[in-house]
Amino acid sequence: MAGLRLGPLLRHVDWDTGGSATIWIEADRPCTAEVRCADGSGGSTRTFQITGHHYALIPVTGLTAGTVTAYEVLLDGVPVWPEPGGRFPPSTIAAPAAGGPGRPEPGLRITFGSCRQAAPPAGRRGPHGADALDTLAARLAAEPSQTRPDLLLLLGDQVYADQLSKGTRRWLAARRDLREAPGAQVADYEEYTRLYDESWGDPEIRWLLSTVPSLHVFDDHDVIDDWNTSAAWQAEMRATPWWPERVLSGLMSYWVYQHLGNLSPAELAADPVYAAVRATPDGTDALRAFAAAADADPASVRWSYRRDFGRTRLLMVDTRAARVLAEDGRAMLDPAEQRWLRENALSGHGGYDHLLIGSSLPWLMPPLIHDAETWNAALCRGERGERWARIGEDLRRRADLEHWAAFPASFAALSDLIEEVGTGPKAPATVAVLSGDVHHAYVAEPLIPSTARVFQLTCSPVHNSIHTLVKWGFRLGWSRLGRWLGRGFSRHGRTGRPPLSWRRTAGPWFGNQLMTLTLTGREARLRLDQARSPGPGARLVTVLDRRLTGAAE
C-alpha cells in the first residue's frame, strides 16, 4: 500500500476564476495520487519518478470561487491525509472570489521572508531561537478563526545544502565517509531529499504548507554559499570533482520540490520538461539533462515567473542562476531575463494597483554596504590594477559582496525601470521590492520623483542567527558615519555616487521574523512579527504595523 512520504503542499491557487489549484506530494512508491474536497471538487494524477522517489502535482478543479473547502489526499484510493488522530485542523483550500477589479475585503495578504534552517547547523554556538514560520503555524492551528495569509512567499534559502544539522550529519555519516569531499555538505540528489524531509516534515510546517498556498525562489544556500558570485568562483568550482553532481542535484531537486509548484496549470501543460519527466517510467535522465543544460547555459532556462492576483502583479526574479559573470559585463540578469522583467512590469501598465518584485537579494541596502559593493566591483574589473583586483576578489567572497550594488549596471537598470513604472498617470499605488538574505529586516524608500510609493521591504531570517559583529556592521551601514565612510570607498574606486538616493524609514530589526503585506484596493499596509519565546512556548510579537499608503495614522 502506498504511503505519503512528504506533503501535501498547497501550491498554485487560481486567482482568475477561483476554480482550480495544485497540490504537491511525495509518495513512497508509484501510485495514483488523488485530492477529494468536501465540496465535491478534486482531481488525480499518476506519480512520476526521479532517482527512486515518487512525486505528483495534483490538479484540483471544480472549486467554488469565494469558498473554503477541506480536502483529503488518497493514494491508490486509500486516504493518507489528514493523518488519523492528527492534532491540527483540516487542511483547506481557500478559492479566491472571482471577477471584479481585485479581491473583496479584507484584501490580499502576503506573508514573506527568507533564510529558514529547520535546525541549527552542527558546530553553531547557541540556539537560533524560535522559528517564525513554525510559530505562525502553531498560532493558526491553535486559533482557526485567526486571519490566515492568502500566500506565503519564500524568498530563498529554504534549505541549506552547505550547513547541515547534527541529525543530517549523522545520517550522511551512515551513508558515506565525511572525510572525503564535499565532507559534511550535500553531495547528490538523495541527500537533498533529506534536507526537504527535515524542513517540510516538521508537523507544524507540514500542516501550514498544506493549507496556505506558497510560492518559492532559490538563493545561494539552496545550492551553496556565494553561488555564482563571480567568474573566478565559478571556474574554481567547475574544476572541483564533486561540484558537477552537487549543482545538478541542487537544480534537479529545486525543480521538483519548489519550482514546479510555482507554475500555473497552463504553464505546466506547456512545459516540455514536465511532459518529458511524466512520459517515461523514470524521469531522472530527462530532468538531469535539463539541469545540465541550465547550468551550462543559464539563458536557456527561466526560473523567474509572474503571478497576477486581481490587480496586484508579482514578478519573482531569479537573481542567482541568470547572472552574467564576466568582469567586463557583469549583470545580475542576463539580457533575456532583463527583457522579461521589463516586459512584464510594463505589460498592462495602468491595469494593476500594486507591482511586487520578489528578489531574494535586496535592491536597496545600507548605504555603506552599497558603496562597498560598488567599490569592490570596480576593483575586481581592474579599475585600480591587478593587485587590487586580486584583493577585491578575495574580499568579495569573504564578505558576500554580491547584491544588486555589486552589479552597478543592473542596479541602475532596475532603478530606472521602477521609476518608469511608478511615474505618470498609469502608475500603480505602490511598487515594492520584497527581499530577504541579509538577516535583518527594514523598510527603505528611494528619493525619486515617482507617482507611486516605492519601497524596499526586506525580511530575514525566518529561522537563523546573525553574529554580533555583523549586526553592528549593518547598524553602522545605515548611520551617518557609514554614509561618510561609503563616500571614501566611492572615491577610491572612482565609482561616483549611486544613480539615486534612499533612506531607511523603519528598522533595522534583528531576530526570526516575518513580514505581512496587506493590499486592499490601492491601499497597502505592512506588519512585521517576530518570534519570541519568553516562556514555555513561542509567540509572535508585532513590532511594526503601519500604512504604506492612504491617510497617515
Coordinates of C-alpha atoms in Angstrom, one line a residue:
M1 CA 0.0 0.0 0.0
A2 CA 1.4 3.4 -1.0
G3 CA 2.2 5.8 1.8
L4 CA 2.6 9.6 1.9
R5 CA 6.3 10.5 2.4
L6 CA 6.1 14.3 2.3
G7 CA 3.4 16.9 1.8
P8 CA 0.8 17.8 0.9
L9 CA 1.8 21.3 -0.1
L10 CA -0.9 23.6 -1.5
R11 CA 0.9 25.5 -4.3
H12 CA -0.9 27.3 -7.2
V13 CA -4.4 28.7 -6.5
D14 CA -6.2 30.3 -9.4
W15 CA -7.0 34.0 -8.9
D16 CA -8.7 34.5 -12.3
T17 CA -11.7 32.2 -11.7
G18 CA -11.0 30.8 -8.2
G19 CA -11.8 27.3 -9.6
S20 CA -8.6 25.4 -9.6
A21 CA -5.4 24.7 -7.5
T22 CA -2.4 22.3 -7.5
I23 CA -1.2 20.2 -4.6
W24 CA 2.3 18.7 -4.4
I25 CA 3.0 15.4 -2.7
E26 CA 5.8 12.8 -2.4
A27 CA 4.7 9.1 -2.1
D28 CA 6.8 6.1 -1.2
R29 CA 6.1 4.2 -4.4
P30 CA 4.4 4.6 -7.8
C31 CA 0.6 5.2 -7.4
T32 CA -2.3 7.4 -8.4
A33 CA -2.5 10.5 -6.2
E34 CA -5.9 12.0 -5.7
V35 CA -7.4 15.0 -3.9
R36 CA -11.0 14.9 -2.8
C37 CA -12.6 18.1 -1.5
A38 CA -15.6 18.3 0.8
D39 CA -17.5 20.4 -1.8
G40 CA -17.1 17.6 -4.4
S41 CA -14.2 19.1 -6.3
G42 CA -10.9 17.3 -6.7
G43 CA -8.5 15.7 -9.2
S44 CA -6.0 13.0 -9.6
T45 CA -2.8 12.1 -11.5
R46 CA -0.1 9.4 -11.6
T47 CA 3.2 10.0 -9.8
F48 CA 6.4 10.5 -11.7
Q49 CA 9.8 9.1 -10.6
I50 CA 13.1 10.8 -10.0
T51 CA 16.0 8.8 -8.7
G52 CA 13.7 6.3 -7.0
H53 CA 11.5 9.0 -5.4
H54 CA 7.8 9.4 -6.5
Y55 CA 6.1 12.7 -6.8
A56 CA 2.8 14.2 -8.0
L57 CA 1.5 17.7 -8.6
I58 CA -2.2 17.0 -8.4
P59 CA -4.6 19.4 -10.3
V60 CA -7.7 20.3 -8.4
T61 CA -10.6 21.6 -10.4
G62 CA -14.2 22.4 -9.7
L63 CA -13.6 24.7 -6.7
T64 CA -16.3 27.3 -6.0
A65 CA -14.9 30.8 -6.0
G66 CA -15.1 32.6 -2.7
T67 CA -15.4 29.5 -0.6
V68 CA -13.1 27.5 1.7
T69 CA -13.2 23.7 1.5
A70 CA -11.5 20.9 3.4
Y71 CA -9.7 18.3 1.4
E72 CA -8.1 14.8 1.8
V73 CA -5.3 13.1 -0.1
L74 CA -5.7 9.5 -1.3
L75 CA -3.0 7.2 -2.8
D76 CA -4.5 4.4 -4.9
G77 CA -7.8 5.2 -3.4
V78 CA -6.7 4.9 0.3
P79 CA -6.8 8.1 2.4
V80 CA -3.4 9.1 3.7
W81 CA -4.1 12.8 4.7
P82 CA -5.1 14.1 7.1
E83 CA -3.3 11.6 9.4
P84 CA -5.6 9.7 11.7
G85 CA -5.9 11.3 15.1
G86 CA -4.0 14.4 13.9
R87 CA -3.9 17.4 16.2
F88 CA -4.3 20.0 13.5
P89 CA -7.4 21.5 11.9
P90 CA -8.4 20.1 8.5
S91 CA -6.3 21.2 5.5
T92 CA -8.3 23.5 3.4
I93 CA -8.2 25.3 0.0
A94 CA -9.5 28.9 0.0
A95 CA -10.7 29.6 -3.5
P96 CA -10.5 33.4 -4.2
A97 CA -13.6 35.3 -5.2
A98 CA -13.7 35.6 -9.0
G99 CA -14.4 38.7 -11.0
G100 CA -14.2 42.4 -10.2
P101 CA -11.2 44.6 -10.2
G102 CA -9.5 42.7 -7.3
R103 CA -10.3 40.9 -4.1
P104 CA -13.0 42.0 -1.8
E105 CA -12.2 43.0 1.8
P106 CA -10.0 42.3 3.7
G107 CA -7.6 42.2 0.7
L108 CA -4.7 40.2 -0.4
R109 CA -2.4 39.2 2.5
I110 CA 1.2 38.1 1.5
T111 CA 3.5 36.8 4.3
F112 CA 7.1 36.7 3.3
G113 CA 10.6 36.0 4.5
S114 CA 13.8 34.0 3.8
C115 CA 16.6 32.0 5.3
R116 CA 15.0 29.2 7.3
Q117 CA 17.1 26.4 8.8
A118 CA 15.0 23.6 10.1
A119 CA 17.6 23.0 12.9
P120 CA 20.8 24.9 13.7
P121 CA 23.9 23.6 11.9
A122 CA 26.4 21.4 13.7
G123 CA 29.1 23.4 15.3
R124 CA 27.0 26.6 15.6
R125 CA 27.2 28.2 19.0
G126 CA 23.9 28.9 20.7
P127 CA 20.4 28.3 19.5
H128 CA 18.6 30.1 16.7
G129 CA 15.7 30.9 18.8
A130 CA 12.0 30.4 17.9
D131 CA 11.2 29.6 14.3
A132 CA 8.9 32.4 13.0
L133 CA 7.2 30.1 10.4
D134 CA 6.7 27.3 12.9
T135 CA 5.3 29.8 15.4
L136 CA 2.9 31.2 12.8
A137 CA 1.7 27.7 12.1
A138 CA 1.2 26.9 15.7
R139 CA -0.8 30.1 16.3
L140 CA -3.1 29.5 13.2
A141 CA -3.6 25.8 14.2
A142 CA -4.5 26.8 17.8
E143 CA -6.8 29.6 16.7
P144 CA -8.6 28.5 13.5
S145 CA -10.5 31.8 13.4
Q146 CA -7.4 33.8 13.0
T147 CA -7.0 35.5 9.6
R148 CA -4.6 33.5 7.5
P149 CA -2.2 34.7 4.9
D150 CA -3.5 34.3 1.3
L151 CA 0.0 33.5 0.2
L152 CA 3.4 32.5 1.7
L153 CA 6.3 34.0 -0.3
L154 CA 9.5 32.1 0.5
L155 CA 12.4 34.2 -0.8
G156 CA 15.3 31.8 -0.8
D157 CA 17.4 29.5 1.4
Q158 CA 14.5 27.2 2.0
V159 CA 17.2 24.5 2.6
Y160 CA 20.9 24.8 3.4
A161 CA 23.0 22.4 1.4
D162 CA 26.2 23.6 2.9
Q163 CA 25.2 24.0 6.6
L164 CA 23.8 20.7 7.9
S165 CA 22.1 19.9 11.3
K166 CA 23.6 17.4 13.6
G167 CA 20.9 14.9 12.7
T168 CA 21.6 15.2 9.0
R169 CA 25.3 15.0 9.5
R170 CA 24.7 11.7 11.4
W171 CA 22.5 10.5 8.5
L172 CA 25.2 11.4 6.0
A173 CA 27.9 9.7 8.1
A174 CA 26.0 6.4 7.9
R175 CA 25.8 6.8 4.1
R176 CA 29.4 7.8 3.2
D177 CA 32.8 8.8 4.6
L178 CA 32.6 12.5 5.6
R179 CA 36.4 12.8 5.4
E180 CA 36.0 12.8 1.6
A181 CA 34.8 15.9 -0.3
P182 CA 32.4 17.5 -0.1
G183 CA 32.5 16.4 3.6
A184 CA 29.6 17.5 5.7
Q185 CA 27.7 19.0 2.8
V186 CA 25.1 17.6 0.5
A187 CA 26.6 15.7 -2.4
D188 CA 23.8 14.3 -4.5
Y189 CA 20.0 14.2 -5.1
E190 CA 19.3 11.6 -2.4
E191 CA 21.0 13.9 0.2
Y192 CA 18.9 16.8 -1.0
T193 CA 15.8 14.8 -0.3
R194 CA 16.9 14.5 3.3
L195 CA 17.0 18.3 3.6
Y196 CA 13.5 18.7 2.4
D197 CA 12.3 15.9 4.7
E198 CA 13.9 17.7 7.6
S199 CA 12.5 21.1 6.7
W200 CA 9.0 20.2 5.5
G201 CA 8.4 17.2 7.7
D202 CA 8.1 19.3 10.8
P203 CA 4.5 18.8 11.9
E204 CA 3.6 22.5 12.2
I205 CA 5.3 23.4 8.9
R206 CA 3.7 20.4 7.1
W207 CA 0.2 21.5 8.2
L208 CA 0.8 25.2 7.4
L209 CA 2.1 24.4 3.9
S210 CA -0.9 22.1 3.3
T211 CA -3.4 24.9 3.8
V212 CA -1.7 28.2 2.8
P213 CA -0.5 28.5 -0.8
S214 CA 3.2 29.1 -1.2
L215 CA 5.5 30.5 -3.9
H216 CA 9.2 30.0 -3.8
V217 CA 12.5 31.2 -5.3
F218 CA 16.0 30.0 -4.6
D219 CA 19.0 31.8 -3.2
D220 CA 22.6 30.7 -2.7
H221 CA 22.4 28.2 0.2
D222 CA 19.8 26.2 -1.7
V223 CA 22.9 25.2 -3.7
I224 CA 26.0 26.6 -2.0
D225 CA 27.1 29.8 -0.2
D226 CA 28.0 32.5 -2.7
W227 CA 26.6 30.6 -5.6
N228 CA 27.7 32.4 -8.9
T229 CA 29.3 35.2 -7.0
S230 CA 31.9 35.7 -9.8
A231 CA 33.5 34.2 -12.9
A232 CA 36.6 33.3 -10.9
W233 CA 34.5 31.5 -8.3
Q234 CA 32.6 29.6 -11.0
A235 CA 35.8 28.5 -12.8
E236 CA 37.2 27.2 -9.5
M237 CA 34.0 25.3 -8.6
R238 CA 33.7 23.7 -12.1
A239 CA 37.2 22.4 -11.6
T240 CA 36.3 20.7 -8.3
P241 CA 35.5 17.0 -8.8
W242 CA 32.4 16.9 -6.6
W243 CA 30.8 20.1 -7.9
P244 CA 29.1 18.9 -11.1
E245 CA 27.0 16.4 -9.1
R246 CA 26.2 18.9 -6.5
V247 CA 24.9 21.6 -8.8
L248 CA 22.9 19.2 -11.0
S249 CA 21.3 17.7 -7.9
G250 CA 20.6 21.2 -6.5
L251 CA 18.8 22.3 -9.7
M252 CA 17.0 18.9 -10.1
S253 CA 15.7 19.0 -6.5
Y254 CA 14.7 22.7 -6.7
W255 CA 12.7 21.9 -9.9
V256 CA 10.9 19.0 -8.2
Y257 CA 10.3 20.4 -4.7
Q258 CA 10.0 24.1 -5.3
H259 CA 9.8 25.3 -8.9
L260 CA 7.0 23.0 -10.3
G261 CA 4.5 24.4 -7.8
N262 CA 5.2 27.9 -8.9
L263 CA 3.7 27.2 -12.3
S264 CA 0.1 27.5 -13.3
P265 CA -1.8 24.5 -14.8
A266 CA -1.5 26.2 -18.2
E267 CA 2.3 26.7 -17.8
L268 CA 2.7 23.1 -16.7
A269 CA 0.7 21.9 -19.7
A270 CA 3.1 23.8 -22.0
D271 CA 6.3 22.8 -20.1
P272 CA 8.4 20.3 -22.2
V273 CA 10.5 19.2 -19.2
Y274 CA 7.4 18.3 -17.2
A275 CA 6.0 16.4 -20.1
A276 CA 9.2 14.5 -20.7
V277 CA 9.6 13.6 -17.0
R278 CA 6.0 12.2 -16.9
A279 CA 6.2 10.4 -20.2
T280 CA 8.6 7.8 -19.0
P281 CA 8.6 5.4 -16.0
D282 CA 11.7 7.0 -14.8
G283 CA 12.2 10.7 -15.5
T284 CA 15.7 11.0 -14.0
D285 CA 17.6 11.2 -17.3
A286 CA 15.2 13.8 -18.7
L287 CA 15.5 16.0 -15.6
R288 CA 19.2 15.5 -15.4
A289 CA 19.7 16.6 -19.0
F290 CA 17.6 19.7 -18.3
A291 CA 19.7 20.6 -15.2
A292 CA 22.9 20.1 -17.1
A293 CA 21.7 22.5 -19.8
A294 CA 20.6 25.0 -17.2
D295 CA 24.0 25.0 -15.5
A296 CA 25.9 25.2 -18.8
D297 CA 23.7 27.9 -20.4
P298 CA 21.6 29.7 -17.8
A299 CA 20.0 31.7 -20.6
S300 CA 18.4 28.5 -21.9
V301 CA 16.1 28.3 -18.8
R302 CA 13.8 30.7 -17.0
W303 CA 13.3 30.3 -13.2
S304 CA 11.6 33.7 -12.9
Y305 CA 7.8 33.8 -13.1
R306 CA 4.9 36.1 -13.0
R307 CA 1.6 35.8 -11.0
D308 CA -1.3 38.2 -11.1
F309 CA -3.7 38.4 -8.1
G310 CA -6.5 40.6 -9.2
R311 CA -5.0 44.0 -9.6
T312 CA -1.7 43.0 -7.9
R313 CA 1.2 41.8 -10.0
L314 CA 4.1 39.7 -8.6
L315 CA 7.3 39.2 -10.6
M316 CA 9.6 36.7 -8.9
V317 CA 13.1 37.2 -10.3
D318 CA 16.0 34.8 -10.4
T319 CA 19.0 36.7 -9.1
R320 CA 21.3 33.6 -8.9
A321 CA 21.3 31.5 -12.0
A322 CA 20.6 34.2 -14.5
R323 CA 23.8 36.2 -13.8
V324 CA 26.4 37.4 -16.3
L325 CA 29.7 36.9 -14.5
A326 CA 32.4 38.2 -17.0
E327 CA 34.0 41.2 -15.2
D328 CA 33.7 43.4 -18.2
G329 CA 30.0 42.9 -18.5
R330 CA 28.7 41.7 -15.1
A331 CA 25.0 41.7 -14.7
M332 CA 22.5 40.4 -12.2
L333 CA 20.2 39.4 -15.0
D334 CA 21.3 38.2 -18.5
P335 CA 19.8 40.3 -21.4
A336 CA 16.9 37.9 -22.0
E337 CA 16.0 37.9 -18.3
Q338 CA 16.3 41.7 -18.1
R339 CA 13.9 42.0 -21.1
W340 CA 11.5 39.6 -19.4
L341 CA 11.4 41.7 -16.3
R342 CA 10.9 44.9 -18.2
E343 CA 8.2 43.5 -20.5
N344 CA 6.2 42.0 -17.6
A345 CA 6.5 45.2 -15.5
L346 CA 5.2 47.3 -18.3
S347 CA 2.7 44.9 -19.8
G348 CA -0.8 46.1 -18.9
H349 CA 0.7 49.2 -17.2
G350 CA -2.2 51.0 -15.6
G351 CA -4.1 47.8 -15.2
Y352 CA -2.7 46.9 -11.8
D353 CA -2.7 48.8 -8.4
H354 CA 0.5 47.2 -7.0
L355 CA 3.7 45.9 -8.5
L356 CA 5.7 43.5 -6.3
I357 CA 9.1 42.4 -7.4
G358 CA 10.4 39.3 -5.5
S359 CA 14.2 39.4 -5.3
S360 CA 16.0 37.2 -2.9
L361 CA 18.7 39.9 -2.7
P362 CA 17.7 43.4 -1.7
W363 CA 17.8 46.2 -4.2
L364 CA 18.4 49.0 -1.6
M365 CA 21.0 48.1 1.0
P366 CA 22.5 50.0 3.9
P367 CA 24.4 52.9 2.1
L368 CA 27.8 51.9 3.4
I369 CA 27.4 48.3 2.1
H370 CA 26.1 49.5 -1.2
D371 CA 29.1 51.7 -1.7
A372 CA 31.5 49.0 -0.6
E373 CA 29.9 46.6 -3.1
T374 CA 30.1 49.1 -6.0
W375 CA 33.8 49.8 -5.0
N376 CA 34.6 46.2 -4.8
A377 CA 33.1 45.6 -8.3
A378 CA 35.3 48.4 -9.6
L379 CA 38.4 46.8 -8.1
C380 CA 37.6 43.4 -9.5
R381 CA 37.2 44.7 -13.0
G382 CA 40.7 46.2 -12.7
E383 CA 40.0 49.9 -12.1
R384 CA 42.9 50.1 -9.6
G385 CA 45.2 47.5 -11.2
E386 CA 45.8 43.7 -11.0
R387 CA 46.9 43.7 -7.3
W388 CA 43.7 45.5 -6.2
A389 CA 41.7 43.1 -8.4
R390 CA 43.1 40.1 -6.6
I391 CA 42.3 41.8 -3.2
G392 CA 38.8 42.6 -4.4
E393 CA 38.0 39.1 -5.5
D394 CA 39.1 37.7 -2.1
L395 CA 37.1 40.3 -0.3
R396 CA 34.0 39.8 -2.4
R397 CA 33.9 36.1 -1.3
R398 CA 34.7 36.7 2.3
A399 CA 32.2 39.5 2.8
D400 CA 29.4 38.3 0.4
L401 CA 29.6 41.4 -1.7
E402 CA 27.2 40.2 -4.4
H403 CA 23.9 42.1 -4.1
W404 CA 22.4 44.4 -6.7
A405 CA 25.0 47.1 -5.9
A406 CA 27.8 44.6 -6.9
F407 CA 26.3 44.7 -10.4
P408 CA 26.2 48.5 -11.0
A409 CA 24.6 48.4 -14.4
S410 CA 21.9 46.1 -13.2
F411 CA 21.2 48.3 -10.2
A412 CA 20.8 51.3 -12.4
A413 CA 18.5 49.4 -14.8
L414 CA 16.3 48.1 -12.1
S415 CA 16.1 51.6 -10.6
D416 CA 15.2 53.2 -13.9
L417 CA 12.5 50.5 -14.5
I418 CA 11.0 51.1 -11.1
E419 CA 10.9 54.9 -11.7
E420 CA 9.4 54.4 -15.1
V421 CA 6.7 52.1 -13.8
G422 CA 6.0 54.3 -10.8
T423 CA 5.7 57.6 -12.7
G424 CA 2.8 59.1 -14.6
P425 CA -1.0 58.7 -14.8
K426 CA -0.8 54.9 -15.3
A427 CA 1.4 54.4 -12.2
P428 CA 0.3 51.9 -9.6
A429 CA -0.2 52.9 -6.0
T430 CA 2.9 51.0 -4.9
V431 CA 6.0 49.4 -6.3
A432 CA 7.7 47.2 -3.7
V433 CA 10.8 45.0 -3.9
L434 CA 10.4 42.1 -1.5
S435 CA 13.7 40.6 -0.3
G436 CA 15.5 38.6 2.3
D437 CA 19.1 37.3 2.6
V438 CA 20.7 39.8 4.9
H439 CA 19.5 38.5 8.3
H440 CA 17.7 41.7 9.4
A441 CA 14.5 43.5 8.5
Y442 CA 14.0 47.1 7.3
V443 CA 12.0 49.4 5.1
A444 CA 13.7 51.8 2.8
E445 CA 12.4 54.3 0.3
P446 CA 14.2 55.8 -2.7
L447 CA 14.2 59.6 -3.2
I448 CA 12.8 59.6 -6.7
P449 CA 10.0 61.8 -8.3
S450 CA 7.6 58.9 -8.7
T451 CA 3.8 59.0 -8.6
A452 CA 3.7 55.6 -6.8
R453 CA 5.0 55.0 -3.3
V454 CA 8.2 52.9 -3.8
F455 CA 9.6 50.6 -1.1
Q456 CA 12.3 48.1 -0.4
L457 CA 10.8 45.6 2.1
T458 CA 13.4 43.3 3.5
C459 CA 12.7 40.5 5.9
S460 CA 15.2 37.9 7.1
P461 CA 15.7 35.4 8.7
V462 CA 12.8 33.2 9.3
H463 CA 14.9 30.9 11.5
N464 CA 18.6 31.6 11.6
S465 CA 21.1 33.8 13.6
I466 CA 23.5 36.6 13.0
H467 CA 26.9 37.3 14.5
T468 CA 27.0 40.3 16.8
L469 CA 29.8 41.9 14.7
V470 CA 27.7 41.6 11.6
K471 CA 24.7 43.1 13.4
W472 CA 26.7 46.1 14.4
G473 CA 28.1 46.3 10.8
F474 CA 24.5 46.6 9.5
R475 CA 23.8 49.3 12.1
L476 CA 26.9 51.2 11.0
G477 CA 25.9 50.8 7.4
W478 CA 22.7 52.8 8.0
S479 CA 24.3 55.5 10.1
R480 CA 25.7 58.9 9.1
L481 CA 29.2 57.7 9.8
G482 CA 28.5 54.8 7.4
R483 CA 27.5 57.1 4.7
W484 CA 30.7 59.1 5.2
L485 CA 32.8 56.0 5.0
G486 CA 30.9 54.9 1.9
R487 CA 31.9 58.1 0.1
G488 CA 35.6 57.1 0.8
F489 CA 35.0 53.8 -1.0
S490 CA 33.5 55.7 -3.9
R491 CA 36.4 58.0 -4.2
H492 CA 39.0 55.1 -4.1
G493 CA 37.1 53.0 -6.6
R494 CA 36.3 56.1 -8.9
T495 CA 32.7 54.9 -9.0
G496 CA 30.9 58.2 -8.4
R497 CA 27.7 58.4 -6.5
P498 CA 24.8 55.9 -6.9
P499 CA 22.2 56.8 -9.6
L500 CA 19.6 57.5 -6.8
S501 CA 19.5 58.2 -3.1
W502 CA 17.3 56.4 -0.5
R503 CA 16.6 56.5 3.2
R504 CA 15.7 53.9 5.8
T505 CA 12.2 54.6 7.1
A506 CA 11.8 51.7 9.5
G507 CA 14.1 49.2 11.2
P508 CA 16.6 47.7 11.4
W509 CA 15.2 44.7 13.3
F510 CA 17.1 41.6 14.2
G511 CA 15.6 38.2 15.1
N512 CA 13.5 35.5 13.5
Q513 CA 10.7 37.3 11.7
L514 CA 8.0 37.5 9.0
M515 CA 6.6 40.5 7.2
T516 CA 2.9 40.6 6.0
L517 CA 1.8 42.9 3.3
T518 CA -1.9 43.5 3.0
L519 CA -3.2 45.1 -0.2
T520 CA -6.8 46.4 -0.4
G521 CA -7.7 48.4 -3.5
R522 CA -4.9 51.0 -3.8
E523 CA -4.0 50.9 -0.1
A524 CA -1.2 48.9 1.4
R525 CA -0.4 48.0 5.0
L526 CA 2.8 46.4 6.4
R527 CA 3.2 44.3 9.5
L528 CA 6.4 42.8 11.0
D529 CA 6.1 39.9 13.5
Q530 CA 9.0 38.5 15.5
A531 CA 9.1 35.1 17.1
R532 CA 9.9 35.2 20.7
S533 CA 10.0 32.6 23.4
P534 CA 9.6 34.3 26.8
G535 CA 8.3 31.2 28.5
P536 CA 7.5 27.6 27.7
G537 CA 6.1 28.4 24.2
A538 CA 7.0 30.8 21.4
R539 CA 4.7 33.5 20.2
L540 CA 4.7 36.2 17.5
V541 CA 5.1 39.8 18.7
T542 CA 4.1 42.6 16.3
V543 CA 6.9 45.2 16.2
L544 CA 5.6 47.2 13.2
D545 CA 2.1 47.8 11.9
R546 CA 1.6 50.8 9.7
R547 CA 0.0 52.0 6.5
L548 CA 2.3 52.4 3.5
T549 CA -0.3 54.3 1.5
G550 CA -3.5 56.2 2.3
A551 CA -4.1 58.6 5.2
A552 CA -1.4 59.0 7.8
E553 CA -2.0 57.4 11.2

